Tab-separated table of C-alpha atoms in Angstrom:
chain	number	residue	atom	x	y	z
A	541	UNK	CA	-28.116	-38.826	-1.772
A	542	UNK	CA	-30.900	-36.265	-1.519
A	543	UNK	CA	-33.656	-37.031	0.951
A	544	UNK	CA	-37.350	-36.736	0.211
A	545	UNK	CA	-38.442	-34.748	3.308
A	546	UNK	CA	-41.545	-32.640	2.797
A	547	UNK	CA	-41.552	-29.090	4.151
A	548	UNK	CA	-44.432	-27.051	5.443
A	549	UNK	CA	-45.141	-25.742	1.947
A	550	UNK	CA	-45.538	-29.235	0.607
A	551	UNK	CA	-42.404	-29.158	-1.577
A	552	UNK	CA	-39.677	-31.763	-1.402
A	553	UNK	CA	-36.406	-30.567	0.127
A	554	UNK	CA	-32.919	-32.048	0.142
A	555	UNK	CA	-30.481	-32.628	2.984
A	556	UNK	CA	-29.147	-29.051	2.700
A	557	UNK	CA	-32.603	-27.566	3.151
A	558	UNK	CA	-32.902	-26.537	-0.509
A	559	UNK	CA	-35.749	-27.698	-2.780
A	560	UNK	CA	-34.936	-30.881	-4.648
A	561	UNK	CA	-34.188	-30.666	-8.342
A	562	UNK	CA	-37.310	-30.161	-10.407
A	563	UNK	CA	-39.385	-28.901	-7.463
A	564	UNK	CA	-40.791	-25.336	-7.611
A	565	UNK	CA	-38.908	-22.898	-5.343
A	566	UNK	CA	-40.682	-20.896	-2.663
A	567	UNK	CA	-40.441	-17.207	-3.689
A	568	UNK	CA	-40.269	-16.223	0.002
A	569	UNK	CA	-37.399	-18.618	0.813
A	570	UNK	CA	-34.262	-16.456	1.390
A	571	UNK	CA	-31.971	-19.340	2.314
A	572	UNK	CA	-30.191	-19.345	-1.055
A	573	UNK	CA	-29.808	-15.566	-1.038
A	574	UNK	CA	-28.304	-15.565	2.464
A	575	UNK	CA	-25.923	-18.373	1.491
A	576	UNK	CA	-24.810	-16.383	-1.560
A	577	UNK	CA	-24.180	-13.239	0.474
A	578	UNK	CA	-22.225	-15.246	3.055
A	579	UNK	CA	-20.095	-16.711	0.256
A	580	UNK	CA	-19.342	-13.221	-1.090
A	581	UNK	CA	-18.215	-12.027	2.349
A	582	UNK	CA	-16.045	-15.085	2.949
A	583	UNK	CA	-12.314	-14.247	2.734
A	584	UNK	CA	-9.997	-16.968	1.508
A	585	UNK	CA	-7.434	-17.418	4.264
A	586	UNK	CA	-5.734	-20.579	3.050
A	587	UNK	CA	-1.955	-20.370	2.601
A	588	UNK	CA	-0.770	-20.073	-1.003
A	589	UNK	CA	1.309	-23.082	-2.119
A	590	UNK	CA	5.037	-22.424	-2.533
A	591	UNK	CA	4.981	-23.386	-6.220
A	592	UNK	CA	2.191	-20.910	-6.972
A	593	UNK	CA	4.018	-18.196	-5.014
A	594	UNK	CA	7.177	-18.771	-7.030
A	595	UNK	CA	5.283	-18.686	-10.311
A	596	UNK	CA	3.247	-15.571	-9.520
A	597	UNK	CA	5.699	-13.423	-7.525
A	598	UNK	CA	9.256	-14.599	-8.196
A	599	UNK	CA	9.237	-15.689	-11.821
A	600	UNK	CA	7.946	-12.380	-13.346
A	601	UNK	CA	10.615	-10.090	-11.822
A	602	UNK	CA	13.364	-12.646	-12.473
A	603	UNK	CA	12.244	-12.860	-16.106
A	604	UNK	CA	12.263	-9.054	-16.377
A	605	UNK	CA	15.803	-8.845	-14.938
A	606	UNK	CA	17.059	-11.529	-17.329
A	607	UNK	CA	15.507	-9.698	-20.310
A	608	UNK	CA	17.082	-6.384	-19.254
A	609	UNK	CA	20.504	-8.028	-18.873
A	610	UNK	CA	20.139	-9.726	-22.259
A	611	UNK	CA	19.160	-6.445	-23.934
A	612	UNK	CA	22.063	-4.673	-22.199
A	613	UNK	CA	24.537	-7.301	-23.403
A	614	UNK	CA	23.156	-7.085	-26.951
A	615	UNK	CA	23.706	-3.315	-26.953
A	616	UNK	CA	27.315	-3.913	-25.857
A	617	UNK	CA	27.902	-6.573	-28.521
A	618	UNK	CA	26.510	-4.313	-31.257
A	619	UNK	CA	28.746	-1.472	-29.947
A	620	UNK	CA	25.902	1.002	-29.726
A	621	UNK	CA	28.132	3.158	-27.503
A	622	UNK	CA	31.867	3.156	-26.663
A	623	UNK	CA	33.070	1.030	-23.747
A	624	UNK	CA	33.741	4.033	-21.519
A	625	UNK	CA	30.087	5.076	-21.902
A	626	UNK	CA	28.350	1.698	-21.770
A	627	UNK	CA	30.170	-0.996	-19.766
A	628	UNK	CA	29.127	-4.617	-20.087
A	629	UNK	CA	27.217	-6.428	-17.322
A	630	UNK	CA	30.407	-8.419	-16.672
A	631	UNK	CA	32.360	-5.189	-16.015
A	632	UNK	CA	29.768	-4.065	-13.477
A	633	UNK	CA	29.843	-7.530	-11.923
A	634	UNK	CA	33.613	-7.237	-11.553
A	635	UNK	CA	33.144	-3.859	-9.830
A	636	UNK	CA	30.703	-5.466	-7.377
A	637	UNK	CA	33.115	-8.338	-6.680
A	638	UNK	CA	36.034	-5.959	-6.100
A	639	UNK	CA	34.012	-3.834	-3.667
A	640	UNK	CA	32.950	-6.983	-1.815
A	641	UNK	CA	36.517	-8.330	-1.590
A	642	UNK	CA	37.763	-4.935	-0.364
A	643	UNK	CA	35.060	-4.932	2.325
A	644	UNK	CA	33.559	-1.621	1.185
A	645	UNK	CA	30.337	-2.830	-0.420
A	646	UNK	CA	28.352	-3.213	2.810
A	647	UNK	CA	29.854	0.031	4.179
A	648	UNK	CA	28.461	1.955	1.203
A	649	UNK	CA	25.015	0.445	1.748
A	650	UNK	CA	24.929	0.811	5.544
A	651	UNK	CA	26.090	4.450	5.486
A	652	UNK	CA	23.119	5.441	3.325
A	653	UNK	CA	20.523	3.016	4.723
A	654	UNK	CA	21.189	4.013	8.355
A	655	UNK	CA	20.828	7.697	7.477
A	656	UNK	CA	17.707	7.058	5.408
A	657	UNK	CA	15.915	4.972	8.045
A	658	UNK	CA	16.747	7.308	10.944
A	659	UNK	CA	15.705	10.338	8.903
A	660	UNK	CA	12.475	8.614	7.885
A	661	UNK	CA	11.639	7.756	11.512
A	662	UNK	CA	12.182	11.404	12.494
A	663	UNK	CA	9.920	12.444	9.605
A	664	UNK	CA	7.308	9.941	10.840
A	665	UNK	CA	7.366	11.446	14.349
A	666	UNK	CA	6.923	14.973	12.962
A	667	UNK	CA	4.655	14.278	9.996
A	668	UNK	CA	2.001	12.201	11.807
A	669	UNK	CA	0.832	14.796	14.381
A	670	UNK	CA	1.226	17.509	11.767
A	671	UNK	CA	-1.057	15.605	9.387
A	672	UNK	CA	-3.647	15.102	12.148
A	673	UNK	CA	-3.632	18.802	12.968
A	674	UNK	CA	-4.033	19.783	9.319
A	675	UNK	CA	-6.816	17.249	8.806
A	676	UNK	CA	-8.839	17.995	11.938
A	677	UNK	CA	-8.255	21.716	12.676
A	678	UNK	CA	-9.825	23.917	10.025
A	679	UNK	CA	-7.655	26.976	10.768
A	680	UNK	CA	-4.416	24.984	10.570
A	681	UNK	CA	-5.566	23.392	7.319
A	682	UNK	CA	-6.299	26.766	5.751
A	683	UNK	CA	-2.996	28.167	7.018
A	684	UNK	CA	-0.442	25.493	6.074
A	685	UNK	CA	-2.317	22.936	3.962
A	686	UNK	CA	-1.374	24.594	0.651
A	687	UNK	CA	2.194	25.073	1.910
A	688	UNK	CA	2.502	21.330	2.580
A	689	UNK	CA	1.282	20.530	-0.942
A	690	UNK	CA	3.774	23.026	-2.364
A	691	UNK	CA	6.651	21.593	-0.325
A	692	UNK	CA	5.771	18.091	-1.550
A	693	UNK	CA	6.196	19.182	-5.167
A	694	UNK	CA	9.452	21.061	-4.465
A	695	UNK	CA	12.512	19.045	-5.620
A	696	UNK	CA	14.481	17.915	-2.585
A	697	UNK	CA	17.765	18.899	-4.203
A	698	UNK	CA	16.724	22.542	-3.743
A	699	UNK	CA	17.140	22.153	0.033
A	700	UNK	CA	20.743	20.955	-0.109
A	701	UNK	CA	22.516	24.356	-0.580
A	702	UNK	CA	20.655	26.131	2.256
A	703	UNK	CA	21.055	23.078	4.515
A	704	UNK	CA	24.828	23.117	3.947
A	705	UNK	CA	24.989	26.855	4.723
A	706	UNK	CA	22.799	26.562	7.821
A	707	UNK	CA	24.152	23.347	9.344
A	708	UNK	CA	27.524	22.683	7.691
A	709	UNK	CA	28.836	19.472	6.175
A	710	UNK	CA	27.732	16.899	8.726
A	711	UNK	CA	24.944	14.378	9.274
A	712	UNK	CA	22.534	17.014	10.627
A	713	UNK	CA	22.469	18.540	7.139
A	714	UNK	CA	21.551	15.154	5.676
A	715	UNK	CA	18.693	14.661	8.160
A	716	UNK	CA	17.388	18.190	7.527
A	717	UNK	CA	17.143	17.489	3.784
A	718	UNK	CA	15.410	14.157	4.463
A	719	UNK	CA	12.880	15.789	6.807
A	720	UNK	CA	12.062	18.550	4.347
A	721	UNK	CA	11.474	15.944	1.654
A	722	UNK	CA	9.531	13.309	3.630
A	723	UNK	CA	7.423	15.207	6.200
A	724	UNK	CA	5.055	16.851	3.629
A	725	UNK	CA	4.376	13.475	1.970
A	726	UNK	CA	3.594	11.736	5.256
A	727	UNK	CA	1.367	14.583	6.465
A	728	UNK	CA	-0.493	14.853	3.154
A	729	UNK	CA	-1.021	11.082	3.044
A	730	UNK	CA	-2.618	11.166	6.498
A	731	UNK	CA	-4.773	14.165	5.518
A	732	UNK	CA	-6.019	12.268	2.454
A	733	UNK	CA	-6.763	9.207	4.588
A	734	UNK	CA	-8.728	11.264	7.138
A	735	UNK	CA	-10.707	12.970	4.373
A	736	UNK	CA	-11.872	9.547	3.135
A	737	UNK	CA	-13.274	8.430	6.516
A	738	UNK	CA	-17.082	7.987	6.314
A	739	UNK	CA	-18.729	10.686	8.487
A	740	UNK	CA	-20.791	7.970	10.158
A	741	UNK	CA	-17.624	6.592	11.775
A	742	UNK	CA	-16.774	9.966	13.293
A	743	UNK	CA	-20.343	10.527	14.548
A	744	UNK	CA	-20.428	7.034	16.058
A	745	UNK	CA	-17.112	7.707	17.801
A	746	UNK	CA	-18.320	10.979	19.251
A	747	UNK	CA	-21.533	9.292	20.423
A	748	UNK	CA	-19.460	6.679	22.245
A	749	UNK	CA	-17.312	9.363	23.871
A	750	UNK	CA	-14.244	9.003	21.655
A	751	UNK	CA	-13.232	12.646	21.239
A	752	UNK	CA	-9.905	14.482	21.218
A	753	UNK	CA	-6.838	12.280	21.444
A	754	UNK	CA	-8.978	9.235	22.280
A	755	UNK	CA	-10.983	9.728	19.099
A	756	UNK	CA	-7.809	10.235	17.074
A	757	UNK	CA	-6.308	6.994	18.430
A	758	UNK	CA	-9.394	4.748	18.348
A	759	UNK	CA	-11.379	6.171	15.406
A	760	UNK	CA	-9.435	8.506	13.115
A	761	UNK	CA	-6.095	6.700	12.817
A	762	UNK	CA	-7.522	3.172	12.289
A	763	UNK	CA	-10.054	4.443	9.735
A	764	UNK	CA	-7.405	6.498	7.892
A	765	UNK	CA	-4.839	3.691	7.909
A	766	UNK	CA	-4.906	2.838	4.146
A	767	UNK	CA	-4.287	6.463	3.144
A	768	UNK	CA	-1.729	6.880	5.931
A	769	UNK	CA	0.206	3.839	4.708
A	770	UNK	CA	0.218	5.233	1.164
A	771	UNK	CA	1.656	8.449	2.604
A	772	UNK	CA	4.338	6.529	4.506
A	773	UNK	CA	5.328	4.675	1.351
A	774	UNK	CA	5.592	7.909	-0.590
A	775	UNK	CA	7.397	9.529	2.344
A	776	UNK	CA	10.071	6.836	2.254
A	777	UNK	CA	10.524	7.358	-1.485
A	778	UNK	CA	10.993	11.095	-0.941
A	779	UNK	CA	13.348	10.477	2.001
A	780	UNK	CA	15.529	8.152	-0.076
A	781	UNK	CA	15.636	10.535	-3.052
A	782	UNK	CA	16.434	13.481	-0.775
A	783	UNK	CA	19.289	11.588	0.845
A	784	UNK	CA	20.769	10.606	-2.510
A	785	UNK	CA	20.634	14.246	-3.687
A	786	UNK	CA	22.345	15.416	-0.491
A	787	UNK	CA	25.072	12.757	-0.707
A	788	UNK	CA	25.790	13.560	-4.363
A	789	UNK	CA	26.133	17.310	-3.789
A	790	UNK	CA	27.650	17.473	-0.301
A	791	UNK	CA	31.035	15.809	0.013
A	792	UNK	CA	33.276	15.665	3.069
A	793	UNK	CA	35.600	13.066	4.641
A	794	UNK	CA	33.552	13.382	7.834
A	795	UNK	CA	30.408	12.232	6.011
A	796	UNK	CA	31.857	8.939	4.837
A	797	UNK	CA	31.002	7.345	1.496
A	798	UNK	CA	27.352	6.526	0.987
A	799	UNK	CA	25.699	5.399	-2.238
A	800	UNK	CA	25.189	8.962	-3.492
A	801	UNK	CA	28.845	9.791	-2.860
A	802	UNK	CA	29.833	6.541	-4.600
A	803	UNK	CA	27.843	7.663	-7.647
A	804	UNK	CA	29.559	11.054	-7.628
A	805	UNK	CA	32.981	9.394	-7.230
A	806	UNK	CA	32.266	7.261	-10.301
A	807	UNK	CA	31.445	10.387	-12.318
A	808	UNK	CA	34.589	12.163	-11.095
A	809	UNK	CA	36.749	9.148	-11.947
A	810	UNK	CA	34.993	8.617	-15.309
A	811	UNK	CA	34.327	5.045	-14.179
A	812	UNK	CA	31.042	3.937	-15.677
A	813	UNK	CA	31.164	0.500	-13.977
A	814	UNK	CA	31.299	2.332	-10.632
A	815	UNK	CA	28.432	4.599	-11.708
A	816	UNK	CA	26.345	1.562	-12.689
A	817	UNK	CA	27.286	-0.141	-9.405
A	818	UNK	CA	25.997	2.862	-7.423
A	819	UNK	CA	22.779	3.012	-9.464
A	820	UNK	CA	22.247	-0.728	-8.997
A	821	UNK	CA	22.714	-0.502	-5.208
A	822	UNK	CA	20.421	2.546	-4.901
A	823	UNK	CA	17.721	0.688	-6.826
A	824	UNK	CA	18.298	-2.516	-4.850
A	825	UNK	CA	17.859	-0.776	-1.474
A	826	UNK	CA	14.682	0.956	-2.632
A	827	UNK	CA	13.151	-2.301	-3.847
A	828	UNK	CA	14.250	-4.218	-0.723
A	829	UNK	CA	12.721	-1.674	1.673
A	830	UNK	CA	9.453	-1.791	-0.253
A	831	UNK	CA	9.318	-5.596	-0.395
A	832	UNK	CA	10.409	-6.178	3.214
A	833	UNK	CA	8.543	-3.396	5.030
A	834	UNK	CA	5.828	-1.556	3.146
A	835	UNK	CA	4.312	-4.262	0.925
A	836	UNK	CA	3.741	-6.774	3.793
A	837	UNK	CA	2.336	-3.980	5.976
A	838	UNK	CA	0.008	-2.847	3.208
A	839	UNK	CA	-1.189	-6.396	2.484
A	840	UNK	CA	-1.838	-6.981	6.191
A	841	UNK	CA	-3.990	-3.857	6.482
A	842	UNK	CA	-5.938	-4.512	3.279
A	843	UNK	CA	-6.494	-8.174	4.129
A	844	UNK	CA	-7.709	-7.241	7.611
A	845	UNK	CA	-10.341	-5.006	6.011
A	846	UNK	CA	-11.433	-7.584	3.456
A	847	UNK	CA	-10.001	-5.512	0.595
A	848	UNK	CA	-7.443	-8.101	-0.490
A	849	UNK	CA	-8.712	-11.534	-1.493
A	850	UNK	CA	-7.274	-14.337	-3.558
A	851	UNK	CA	-8.420	-14.360	-7.143
């Protein structure tokens, strides 16, 4: 129940300090405005209920997968293409079950995933300082900035033949192709992130003595983090594509059978279920890495900066 206290202006105020209903508001009273601004800055930190999470994040992709499978099966039933060109979902499922029972399914995945992750980490170690140099040193930016942009647009498959000639058919060739595909993306992502830092942040850092490596660690990298994360995400995509191109083209018993080699084996054997199995696994790994690593990291950074709120 609202009280009937009388303020210094003579108006009646309620328990919350606001004028009671029907009373004229003081034009100089900024209490309501401050409360509104505080409400706008408030970030909802309550945990989302499990049911809402399932409805918003699990149900849409599951529905999409079911629709794709249904459309696929309809195309098979209507015999849009011969069986040897378009296998049914059940045929691909049988291929997955056979690979699992033979114990080769996880070997295919691990061979490619281990190469991809190690190559991406090497690209991270090289691309991060390179991006900082390009972003902060004007001469380096003028010298190799355009080259980095050009390398990013160059198809990774173009590096496979020279890598085979230079390094031979072994894992070092695979890592070289991954580096050439991922390093430009990571470096360019960091350059874009640094370019978007407000100049006031850099001036404040220099005023506080944060220059050189200290400024890069405490000012530049934290401020450029959203753009840097976008570059990492794109770098992983380029690393994964580069690895698949290398595994499809380069074949050797010493290299083992990764997902790209599995895809090439399916083409050589004219086995479309095996081809679809390889495509499914390549897609599955790409989606899993994004959902398990990059999306949570991106949400954490955006939420920490107040850029991600519940709607």
